[in-house]
PDB file of C-alpha atoms (C1' of nucleotides) in Angstrom:
ATOM      1  CA  MET H 554       0.000   0.000   0.000  1.00 58.00           C
ATOM      2  CA  ALA H 555       1.039   3.513  -0.606  1.00 53.00           C
ATOM      3  CA  LYS H 556       3.932   2.050  -2.451  1.00 50.00           C
ATOM      4  CA  ASP H 557       6.145   5.004  -3.049  1.00 55.00           C
ATOM      5  CA  ALA H 558       4.955   7.230  -0.277  1.00 60.00           C
ATOM      6  CA  GLN H 559       7.383   9.958  -1.078  1.00 82.00           C
ATOM      7  CA  HIS H 560       7.988  12.693   1.398  1.00 94.00           C
ATOM      8  CA  PRO H 561       9.761  15.546  -0.320  1.00 96.00           C
ATOM      9  CA  ASP H 562      12.398  17.589   1.390  1.00 97.00           C
ATOM     10  CA  LEU H 563      10.787  20.842   2.436  1.00 97.00           C
ATOM     11  CA  GLU H 564      13.696  22.719   0.926  1.00 97.00           C
ATOM     12  CA  ASP H 565      12.614  21.528  -2.481  1.00 96.00           C
ATOM     13  CA  ILE H 566       9.074  22.752  -2.010  1.00 97.00           C
ATOM     14  CA  GLU H 567       8.100  26.089  -3.434  1.00 98.00           C
ATOM     15  CA  LEU H 568       5.679  28.438  -1.795  1.00 98.00           C
ATOM     16  CA  THR H 569       3.215  28.249  -4.661  1.00 98.00           C
ATOM     17  CA  THR H 570       3.047  24.485  -4.252  1.00 98.00           C
ATOM     18  CA  VAL H 571       2.026  24.769  -0.626  1.00 98.00           C
ATOM     19  CA  LEU H 572      -0.441  27.525  -1.350  1.00 98.00           C
ATOM     20  CA  SER H 573      -2.063  25.448  -4.066  1.00 98.00           C
ATOM     21  CA  ALA H 574      -2.288  22.509  -1.729  1.00 98.00           C
ATOM     22  CA  LEU H 575      -3.950  24.559   0.975  1.00 98.00           C
ATOM     23  CA  ALA H 576      -6.268  26.464  -1.342  1.00 98.00           C
ATOM     24  CA  ASP H 577      -8.725  23.591  -1.473  1.00 98.00           C
ATOM     25  CA  PRO H 578     -11.451  23.622   1.191  1.00 98.00           C
ATOM     26  CA  VAL H 579     -11.220  19.921   1.938  1.00 98.00           C
ATOM     27  CA  ARG H 580      -7.455  19.946   2.223  1.00 98.00           C
ATOM     28  CA  LEU H 581      -7.473  23.036   4.387  1.00 98.00           C
ATOM     29  CA  GLY H 582     -10.021  21.326   6.577  1.00 98.00           C
ATOM     30  CA  LEU H 583      -7.754  18.321   6.918  1.00 98.00           C
ATOM     31  CA  VAL H 584      -4.843  20.505   7.893  1.00 98.00           C
ATOM     32  CA  ARG H 585      -6.926  22.257  10.498  1.00 98.00           C
ATOM     33  CA  LEU H 586      -8.025  18.937  11.919  1.00 98.00           C
ATOM     34  CA  LEU H 587      -4.446  17.727  12.069  1.00 98.00           C
ATOM     35  CA  SER H 588      -3.206  20.948  13.547  1.00 98.00           C
ATOM     36  CA  ASP H 589      -3.470  19.595  17.081  1.00 97.00           C
ATOM     37  CA  GLY H 590      -0.469  17.446  16.303  1.00 97.00           C
ATOM     38  CA  VAL H 591      -2.310  14.193  16.770  1.00 97.00           C
ATOM     39  CA  GLU H 592      -1.613  11.476  14.280  1.00 97.00           C
ATOM     40  CA  ARG H 593      -4.779  10.205  12.665  1.00 98.00           C
ATOM     41  CA  GLN H 594      -5.735   7.098  10.825  1.00 97.00           C
ATOM     42  CA  TRP H 595      -7.410   7.514   7.474  1.00 95.00           C
ATOM     43  CA  GLY H 596     -10.521   5.721   8.551  1.00 94.00           C
ATOM     44  CA  GLU H 597     -10.975   8.181  11.346  1.00 96.00           C
ATOM     45  CA  LEU H 598     -11.257  11.088   8.981  1.00 97.00           C
ATOM     46  CA  ASP H 599     -14.854  11.981   8.382  1.00 97.00           C
ATOM     47  CA  ALA H 600     -14.841  13.997   5.208  1.00 97.00           C
ATOM     48  CA  PRO H 601     -17.795  14.533   2.861  1.00 98.00           C
ATOM     49  CA  VAL H 602     -16.020  13.015  -0.127  1.00 98.00           C
ATOM     50  CA  ALA H 603     -15.516   9.577  -1.597  1.00 97.00           C
ATOM     51  CA  LYS H 604     -12.606   7.475  -0.453  1.00 97.00           C
ATOM     52  CA  SER H 605     -10.748   7.855  -3.666  1.00 97.00           C
ATOM     53  CA  THR H 606     -11.111  11.599  -3.441  1.00 98.00           C
ATOM     54  CA  LEU H 607      -9.848  11.651   0.103  1.00 98.00           C
ATOM     55  CA  SER H 608      -6.911   9.530  -0.923  1.00 97.00           C
ATOM     56  CA  HIS H 609      -6.183  11.991  -3.689  1.00 98.00           C
ATOM     57  CA  HIS H 610      -6.267  14.975  -1.357  1.00 98.00           C
ATOM     58  CA  LEU H 611      -3.963  13.316   1.130  1.00 98.00           C
ATOM     59  CA  LYS H 612      -1.590  12.534  -1.690  1.00 97.00           C
ATOM     60  CA  VAL H 613      -1.561  16.170  -2.736  1.00 98.00           C
ATOM     61  CA  LEU H 614      -0.841  17.276   0.807  1.00 98.00           C
ATOM     62  CA  ARG H 615       1.936  14.733   1.103  1.00 98.00           C
ATOM     63  CA  SER H 616       3.459  15.759  -2.221  1.00 97.00           C
ATOM     64  CA  ALA H 617       3.409  19.360  -1.108  1.00 98.00           C
ATOM     65  CA  GLY H 618       5.329  18.438   2.009  1.00 98.00           C
ATOM     66  CA  VAL H 619       2.472  19.381   4.291  1.00 98.00           C
ATOM     67  CA  THR H 620       1.805  15.983   5.814  1.00 98.00           C
ATOM     68  CA  ARG H 621       3.699  12.815   6.565  1.00 97.00           C
ATOM     69  CA  THR H 622       2.277   9.352   6.106  1.00 95.00           C
ATOM     70  CA  ARG H 623       3.210   6.318   8.126  1.00 94.00           C
ATOM     71  CA  GLU H 624       2.143   2.823   7.186  1.00 91.00           C
ATOM     72  CA  GLU H 625       1.414   0.114   9.659  1.00 91.00           C
ATOM     73  CA  GLY H 626       0.073  -3.031   8.172  1.00 89.00           C
ATOM     74  CA  THR H 627      -2.847  -2.073   5.992  1.00 90.00           C
ATOM     75  CA  ARG H 628      -3.430   1.129   7.852  1.00 94.00           C
ATOM     76  CA  CYS H 629      -2.036   4.511   7.200  1.00 95.00           C
ATOM     77  CA  TYR H 630      -1.561   7.313   9.616  1.00 97.00           C
ATOM     78  CA  VAL H 631      -1.148  10.975   8.810  1.00 97.00           C
ATOM     79  CA  ARG H 632       0.208  13.871  10.696  1.00 98.00           C
ATOM     80  CA  LEU H 633       1.215  17.426  10.000  1.00 98.00           C
ATOM     81  CA  ARG H 634       4.837  18.280   9.366  1.00 98.00           C
ATOM     82  CA  SER H 635       4.354  21.328  11.553  1.00 98.00           C
ATOM     83  CA  ASP H 636       7.903  21.897  12.714  1.00 98.00           C
ATOM     84  CA  GLU H 637       9.445  21.401   9.310  1.00 98.00           C
ATOM     85  CA  LEU H 638       6.854  23.627   7.713  1.00 98.00           C
ATOM     86  CA  ASP H 639       7.484  26.355  10.193  1.00 98.00           C
ATOM     87  CA  ASP H 640      11.163  26.038   9.525  1.00 98.00           C
ATOM     88  CA  ARG H 641      10.731  26.391   5.795  1.00 98.00           C
ATOM     89  CA  PHE H 642       7.881  28.909   5.861  1.00 98.00           C
ATOM     90  CA  PRO H 643       8.174  30.709   9.178  1.00 98.00           C
ATOM     91  CA  GLY H 644       4.878  31.848  10.596  1.00 98.00           C
ATOM     92  CA  LEU H 645       2.838  30.675   7.660  1.00 98.00           C
ATOM     93  CA  LEU H 646       1.083  27.735   9.246  1.00 98.00           C
ATOM     94  CA  SER H 647       0.273  29.510  12.474  1.00 98.00           C
ATOM     95  CA  SER H 648      -1.149  32.506  10.661  1.00 98.00           C
ATOM     96  CA  LEU H 649      -3.321  30.204   8.558  1.00 98.00           C
ATOM     97  CA  LEU H 650      -4.655  28.357  11.565  1.00 98.00           C
ATOM     98  CA  ALA H 651      -5.376  31.552  13.432  1.00 98.00           C
ATOM     99  CA  VAL H 652      -7.826  32.735  10.786  1.00 97.00           C
ATOM    100  CA  ASP H 653     -11.476  32.241  11.319  1.00 92.00           C
ATOM    101  CA  GLY H 654     -13.885  32.662   8.506  1.00 92.00           C
ATOM    102  CA  HIS H 655     -11.713  30.359   6.499  1.00 95.00           C
ATOM    103  CA  GLY H 656     -13.651  28.554   3.798  1.00 96.00           C
ATOM    104  CA  ALA H 657     -12.440  25.192   4.960  1.00 98.00           C
ATOM    105  CA  THR H 658     -14.647  22.137   4.817  1.00 98.00           C
ATOM    106  CA  PRO H 659     -15.210  20.953   8.353  1.00 97.00           C
ATOM    107  CA  ILE H 660     -13.679  17.521   8.794  1.00 97.00           C
ATOM    108  CA  GLY H 661     -14.650  15.418  11.754  1.00 96.00           C
ATOM    109  CA  ILE H 662     -13.467  12.320  13.545  1.00 96.00           C
ATOM    110  CA  LYS H 663     -15.618   9.262  13.106  1.00 91.00           C
ATOM    111  CA  GLY H 664     -17.288   8.212  16.294  1.00 78.00           C
ATOM    112  CA  ALA H 665     -16.853  11.513  17.981  1.00 71.00           C
TER     113      ALA H 665
ATOM    114  CA  MET J1000     -12.824  51.462 -18.069  1.00 54.00           C
ATOM    115  CA  ALA J1001     -12.811  48.963 -15.276  1.00 50.00           C
ATOM    116  CA  LYS J1002     -16.459  49.707 -14.995  1.00 48.00           C
ATOM    117  CA  ASP J1003     -17.443  47.895 -11.881  1.00 53.00           C
ATOM    118  CA  ALA J1004     -14.108  47.774 -10.193  1.00 60.00           C
ATOM    119  CA  GLN J1005     -15.424  46.109  -7.134  1.00 82.00           C
ATOM    120  CA  HIS J1006     -13.338  45.969  -4.040  1.00 94.00           C
ATOM    121  CA  PRO J1007     -14.800  43.432  -1.652  1.00 96.00           C
ATOM    122  CA  ASP J1008     -14.819  43.941   2.042  1.00 97.00           C
ATOM    123  CA  LEU J1009     -12.018  41.870   3.483  1.00 97.00           C
ATOM    124  CA  GLU J1010     -14.398  40.513   6.071  1.00 97.00           C
ATOM    125  CA  ASP J1011     -16.293  38.787   3.294  1.00 96.00           C
ATOM    126  CA  ILE J1012     -13.193  37.128   1.918  1.00 97.00           C
ATOM    127  CA  GLU J1013     -12.421  33.588   2.909  1.00 98.00           C
ATOM    128  CA  LEU J1014      -8.968  32.266   3.446  1.00 98.00           C
ATOM    129  CA  THR J1015      -9.227  29.763   0.622  1.00 98.00           C
ATOM    130  CA  THR J1016     -10.027  32.576  -1.780  1.00 98.00           C
ATOM    131  CA  VAL J1017      -6.848  34.419  -0.929  1.00 98.00           C
ATOM    132  CA  LEU J1018      -4.773  31.272  -1.040  1.00 98.00           C
ATOM    133  CA  SER J1019      -6.133  30.433  -4.469  1.00 98.00           C
ATOM    134  CA  ALA J1020      -5.354  33.908  -5.674  1.00 98.00           C
ATOM    135  CA  LEU J1021      -1.791  33.731  -4.430  1.00 98.00           C
ATOM    136  CA  ALA J1022      -1.151  30.197  -5.597  1.00 98.00           C
ATOM    137  CA  ASP J1023      -0.489  31.345  -9.149  1.00 98.00           C
ATOM    138  CA  PRO J1024       3.149  32.172  -9.920  1.00 98.00           C
ATOM    139  CA  VAL J1025       2.338  35.303 -11.890  1.00 98.00           C
ATOM    140  CA  ARG J1026      -0.025  36.662  -9.263  1.00 98.00           C
ATOM    141  CA  LEU J1027       2.377  35.889  -6.460  1.00 98.00           C
ATOM    142  CA  GLY J1028       5.037  37.701  -8.437  1.00 98.00           C
ATOM    143  CA  LEU J1029       2.778  40.713  -8.761  1.00 98.00           C
ATOM    144  CA  VAL J1030       2.124  40.745  -5.045  1.00 98.00           C
ATOM    145  CA  ARG J1031       5.816  40.570  -4.317  1.00 98.00           C
ATOM    146  CA  LEU J1032       6.469  43.436  -6.666  1.00 98.00           C
ATOM    147  CA  LEU J1033       3.764  45.494  -5.028  1.00 98.00           C
ATOM    148  CA  SER J1034       4.904  44.597  -1.550  1.00 98.00           C
ATOM    149  CA  ASP J1035       7.002  47.742  -1.289  1.00 97.00           C
ATOM    150  CA  GLY J1036       3.777  49.663  -0.995  1.00 97.00           C
ATOM    151  CA  VAL J1037       4.352  51.667  -4.135  1.00 97.00           C
ATOM    152  CA  GLU J1038       1.368  52.168  -6.350  1.00 98.00           C
ATOM    153  CA  ARG J1039       2.065  51.016  -9.891  1.00 98.00           C
ATOM    154  CA  GLN J1040       0.537  51.699 -13.256  1.00 97.00           C
ATOM    155  CA  TRP J1041      -0.391  48.693 -15.334  1.00 95.00           C
ATOM    156  CA  GLY J1042       1.877  49.683 -18.148  1.00 95.00           C
ATOM    157  CA  GLU J1043       4.808  49.637 -15.775  1.00 96.00           C
ATOM    158  CA  LEU J1044       4.326  45.990 -14.957  1.00 97.00           C
ATOM    159  CA  ASP J1045       6.657  43.868 -17.002  1.00 97.00           C
ATOM    160  CA  ALA J1046       5.155  40.408 -16.895  1.00 97.00           C
ATOM    161  CA  PRO J1047       5.774  37.594 -19.389  1.00 97.00           C
ATOM    162  CA  VAL J1048       2.121  37.304 -20.326  1.00 97.00           C
ATOM    163  CA  ALA J1049      -0.238  38.952 -22.783  1.00 97.00           C
ATOM    164  CA  LYS J1050      -2.057  42.085 -21.758  1.00 97.00           C
ATOM    165  CA  SER J1051      -5.370  40.371 -21.541  1.00 97.00           C
ATOM    166  CA  THR J1052      -3.872  37.749 -19.281  1.00 98.00           C
ATOM    167  CA  LEU J1053      -2.351  40.360 -17.036  1.00 98.00           C
ATOM    168  CA  SER J1054      -5.673  42.113 -16.862  1.00 97.00           C
ATOM    169  CA  HIS J1055      -7.261  38.857 -15.843  1.00 98.00           C
ATOM    170  CA  HIS J1056      -4.753  38.214 -13.084  1.00 98.00           C
ATOM    171  CA  LEU J1057      -5.170  41.672 -11.673  1.00 98.00           C
ATOM    172  CA  LYS J1058      -8.894  41.156 -11.668  1.00 97.00           C
ATOM    173  CA  VAL J1059      -8.505  37.942  -9.704  1.00 98.00           C
ATOM    174  CA  LEU J1060      -6.294  39.665  -7.163  1.00 98.00           C
ATOM    175  CA  ARG J1061      -8.769  42.496  -6.846  1.00 98.00           C
ATOM    176  CA  SER J1062     -11.705  40.112  -6.435  1.00 97.00           C
ATOM    177  CA  ALA J1063      -9.802  38.309  -3.717  1.00 98.00           C
ATOM    178  CA  GLY J1064      -9.335  41.558  -1.885  1.00 98.00           C
ATOM    179  CA  VAL J1065      -5.587  41.488  -2.291  1.00 98.00           C
ATOM    180  CA  THR J1066      -5.188  44.635  -4.361  1.00 98.00           C
ATOM    181  CA  ARG J1067      -6.938  47.901  -4.870  1.00 97.00           C
ATOM    182  CA  THR J1068      -7.365  49.588  -8.226  1.00 95.00           C
ATOM    183  CA  ARG J1069      -7.589  53.285  -8.800  1.00 94.00           C
ATOM    184  CA  GLU J1070      -8.564  54.776 -12.122  1.00 92.00           C
ATOM    185  CA  GLU J1071      -7.283  58.039 -13.405  1.00 92.00           C
ATOM    186  CA  GLY J1072      -8.357  58.867 -16.898  1.00 90.00           C
ATOM    187  CA  THR J1073      -7.491  55.914 -19.066  1.00 91.00           C
ATOM    188  CA  ARG J1074      -4.854  54.710 -16.685  1.00 94.00           C
ATOM    189  CA  CYS J1075      -5.196  52.339 -13.820  1.00 95.00           C
ATOM    190  CA  TYR J1076      -3.043  52.061 -10.776  1.00 97.00           C
ATOM    191  CA  VAL J1077      -2.734  49.141  -8.434  1.00 97.00           C
ATOM    192  CA  ARG J1078      -1.504  48.756  -4.940  1.00 98.00           C
ATOM    193  CA  LEU J1079      -1.560  46.151  -2.236  1.00 98.00           C
ATOM    194  CA  ARG J1080      -4.175  46.294   0.488  1.00 98.00           C
ATOM    195  CA  SER J1081      -1.447  45.441   2.962  1.00 98.00           C
ATOM    196  CA  ASP J1082      -2.907  46.898   6.105  1.00 98.00           C
ATOM    197  CA  GLU J1083      -6.361  45.529   5.530  1.00 98.00           C
ATOM    198  CA  LEU J1084      -4.981  42.126   4.664  1.00 98.00           C
ATOM    199  CA  ASP J1085      -2.908  42.033   7.794  1.00 98.00           C
ATOM    200  CA  ASP J1086      -5.957  42.985   9.753  1.00 98.00           C
ATOM    201  CA  ARG J1087      -8.032  40.165   8.318  1.00 98.00           C
ATOM    202  CA  PHE J1088      -5.244  37.579   8.094  1.00 98.00           C
ATOM    203  CA  PRO J1089      -2.680  38.587  10.696  1.00 98.00           C
ATOM    204  CA  GLY J1090       0.847  37.671   9.787  1.00 98.00           C
ATOM    205  CA  LEU J1091      -0.065  35.949   6.568  1.00 98.00           C
ATOM    206  CA  LEU J1092       1.255  38.473   4.095  1.00 98.00           C
ATOM    207  CA  SER J1093       4.499  39.081   5.900  1.00 98.00           C
ATOM    208  CA  SER J1094       5.217  35.395   6.226  1.00 98.00           C
ATOM    209  CA  LEU J1095       4.567  34.928   2.514  1.00 98.00           C
ATOM    210  CA  LEU J1096       6.870  37.750   1.555  1.00 98.00           C
ATOM    211  CA  ALA J1097       9.623  36.525   3.847  1.00 98.00           C
ATOM    212  CA  VAL J1098       9.906  33.233   2.004  1.00 97.00           C
ATOM    213  CA  ASP J1099      12.585  32.787  -0.565  1.00 91.00           C
ATOM    214  CA  GLY J1100      12.505  29.910  -2.923  1.00 91.00           C
ATOM    215  CA  HIS J1101       8.969  30.879  -3.727  1.00 95.00           C
ATOM    216  CA  GLY J1102       7.919  29.766  -7.192  1.00 95.00           C
ATOM    217  CA  ALA J1103       6.820  33.229  -8.142  1.00 98.00           C
ATOM    218  CA  THR J1104       7.259  34.557 -11.628  1.00 98.00           C
ATOM    219  CA  PRO J1105       9.622  37.501 -11.452  1.00 97.00           C
ATOM    220  CA  ILE J1106       7.800  40.641 -12.494  1.00 97.00           C
ATOM    221  CA  GLY J1107       9.779  43.723 -13.377  1.00 96.00           C
ATOM    222  CA  ILE J1108       9.215  47.384 -13.907  1.00 96.00           C
ATOM    223  CA  LYS J1109       9.451  48.576 -17.478  1.00 91.00           C
ATOM    224  CA  GLY J1110      12.349  50.846 -18.072  1.00 79.00           C
ATOM    225  CA  ALA J1111      14.248  49.726 -15.025  1.00 71.00           C
TER     226      ALA J1111
ATOM    227  C1'  DT G1341      -6.410 -20.119   1.732  1.00 70.38           C
ATOM    228  C1'  DT G1342     -10.383 -17.497   1.756  1.00 70.38           C
ATOM    229  C1'  DC G1343     -12.416 -13.366   3.412  1.00 70.38           C
ATOM    230  C1'  DG G1344     -12.726  -8.658   5.055  1.00 70.38           C
ATOM    231  C1'  DA G1345     -10.801  -4.206   5.900  1.00 70.38           C
ATOM    232  C1'  DT G1346      -7.971  -0.536   4.228  1.00 70.38           C
ATOM    233  C1'  DG G1347      -5.927   2.379   0.792  1.00 70.38           C
ATOM    234  C1'  DT G1348      -4.437   3.093  -4.042  1.00 70.38           C
ATOM    235  C1'  DT G1349      -4.899   3.473  -8.863  1.00 70.38           C
ATOM    236  C1'  DC G1350      -7.513   3.993 -13.061  1.00 70.38           C
ATOM    237  C1'  DG G1351     -10.361   5.957 -16.371  1.00 70.38           C
ATOM    238  C1'  DA G1352     -13.935   9.362 -16.968  1.00 70.38           C
ATOM    239  C1'  DC G1353     -16.571  13.392 -16.429  1.00 70.38           C
ATOM    240  C1'  DG G1354     -17.629  18.379 -15.967  1.00 70.38           C
ATOM    241  C1'  DA G1355     -16.039  22.626 -14.076  1.00 70.38           C
ATOM    242  C1'  DA G1356     -12.676  25.908 -13.475  1.00 70.38           C
ATOM    243  C1'  DC G1357      -8.536  28.060 -15.034  1.00 70.38           C
ATOM    244  C1'  DA G1358      -4.575  30.231 -17.710  1.00 70.38           C
ATOM    245  C1'  DT G1359      -3.662  31.840 -21.909  1.00 70.38           C
ATOM    246  C1'  DC G1360      -3.950  34.190 -26.275  1.00 70.38           C
ATOM    247  C1'  DG G1361      -5.507  37.391 -30.085  1.00 70.38           C
ATOM    248  C1'  DA G1362      -8.982  40.276 -31.662  1.00 70.38           C
ATOM    249  C1'  DA G1363     -12.564  43.384 -30.845  1.00 70.38           C
ATOM    250  C1'  DT G1364     -14.245  46.995 -27.913  1.00 70.38           C
ATOM    251  C1'  DA G1365     -14.687  51.175 -24.863  1.00 70.38           C
ATOM    252  C1'  DA G1366     -13.141  55.421 -23.167  1.00 70.38           C
ATOM    253  C1'  DG G1367     -10.171  59.143 -22.115  1.00 70.38           C
ATOM    254  C1'  DA G1368      -6.176  62.022 -23.988  1.00 70.38           C
ATOM    255  C1'  DT G1369      -4.204  64.488 -27.668  1.00 70.38           C
ATOM    256  C1'  DG G1370      -3.493  66.620 -32.053  1.00 70.38           C
TER     257       DG G1370
ATOM    258  C1'  DC I1349     -13.272  64.965 -35.395  1.00 70.38           C
ATOM    259  C1'  DA I1350      -9.458  61.531 -36.039  1.00 70.38           C
ATOM    260  C1'  DT I1351      -6.273  58.986 -33.742  1.00 70.38           C
ATOM    261  C1'  DC I1352      -3.400  57.126 -30.228  1.00 70.38           C
ATOM    262  C1'  DT I1353      -2.941  55.035 -25.750  1.00 70.38           C
ATOM    263  C1'  DT I1354      -4.712  52.233 -22.145  1.00 70.38           C
ATOM    264  C1'  DA I1355      -7.237  48.785 -20.226  1.00 70.38           C
ATOM    265  C1'  DT I1356     -11.381  45.517 -20.502  1.00 70.38           C
ATOM    266  C1'  DT I1357     -14.012  42.022 -22.476  1.00 70.38           C
ATOM    267  C1'  DC I1358     -15.057  38.298 -25.626  1.00 70.38           C
ATOM    268  C1'  DG I1359     -14.440  33.924 -27.858  1.00 70.38           C
ATOM    269  C1'  DA I1360     -11.593  30.050 -28.297  1.00 70.38           C
ATOM    270  C1'  DT I1361      -8.339  26.615 -26.800  1.00 70.38           C
ATOM    271  C1'  DG I1362      -5.862  23.532 -24.105  1.00 70.38           C
ATOM    272  C1'  DT I1363      -4.859  22.245 -19.425  1.00 70.38           C
ATOM    273  C1'  DT I1364      -5.500  21.309 -14.767  1.00 70.38           C
ATOM    274  C1'  DC I1365      -8.454  20.077 -11.012  1.00 70.38           C
ATOM    275  C1'  DG I1366     -12.021  17.882  -8.008  1.00 70.38           C
ATOM    276  C1'  DT I1367     -14.926  14.321  -8.021  1.00 70.38           C
ATOM    277  C1'  DC I1368     -16.782   9.713  -8.527  1.00 70.38           C
ATOM    278  C1'  DG I1369     -17.230   4.570  -9.018  1.00 70.38           C
ATOM    279  C1'  DA I1370     -14.974   0.485 -10.107  1.00 70.38           C
ATOM    280  C1'  DA I1371     -11.111  -2.380 -10.141  1.00 70.38           C
ATOM    281  C1'  DC I1372      -6.924  -3.555  -7.854  1.00 70.38           C
ATOM    282  C1'  DA I1373      -3.339  -4.466  -4.185  1.00 70.38           C
ATOM    283  C1'  DT I1374      -2.056  -5.544   0.403  1.00 70.38           C
ATOM    284  C1'  DC I1375      -2.200  -7.066   4.942  1.00 70.38           C
ATOM    285  C1'  DG I1376      -4.460  -9.407   8.959  1.00 70.38           C
ATOM    286  C1'  DA I1377      -7.546 -12.680  10.615  1.00 70.38           C
ATOM    287  C1'  DA I1378     -10.658 -16.646  10.508  1.00 70.38           C
TER     288       DA I1378
END
DNA sequence: TTCGATGTTCGACGAACATCGAATAAGATG
DNA sequence: CATCTTATTCGATGTTCGTCGAACATCGAA
């Protein structure tokens, strides 16, 4: 699963790439959910999209260096690359999370 | 010219809208150029795109509340809405401008 | 090994987008 | 008025993007 889960070096990521990744409501919602630093399993994520779509979004986030994926058996866990992001783009993440009236799709946790 | 140059209230602008607007290399380049606070005339902007395309990009930025357009005769001037942006999205603009290794298209000033 | 759970990949679709050139509008200037 | 400059809009084109369902791959468990 997730064969070539590539995690790019943040130094190779351009600002426009990250901005594109975060410009989507669903992806921004995912980032906000993950912003507490807790690692989540895919199945936990309660997003109003099909599985394949969710998989796609998580792939985009991963490719943009925003998230990190860990595989354990058949399950995958995601978490934010907060520290690395803040190192590469100082202040960006925190300023994004501080905004309210963001157009992010609210993402929940199943069974919560 | 620029008949209904609408400048939305920043309070009505969502974060995703701004991120989308800034995710384009040309538009990010324009914002960086304008970040010195100087008001520029369209003709001054030396971007590697056709005039109609430039007009389009400036319209997107204006619709996203990022820039403000002033008309004077047949000429139009643009400037960043820096203060208002920082009020609505604290720290966002400055963190974006601080990044180097941004994928922004370099925009110049004609005759410079 | 067969089954179930979990993600991924693969077309496919429509919508949105970036881009251009040409046509247009409107003020400035001769 | 005729014309030039400046910017907008229109129509067209090709691309990218978000989305879905279906098929596939992989691991764990019965």
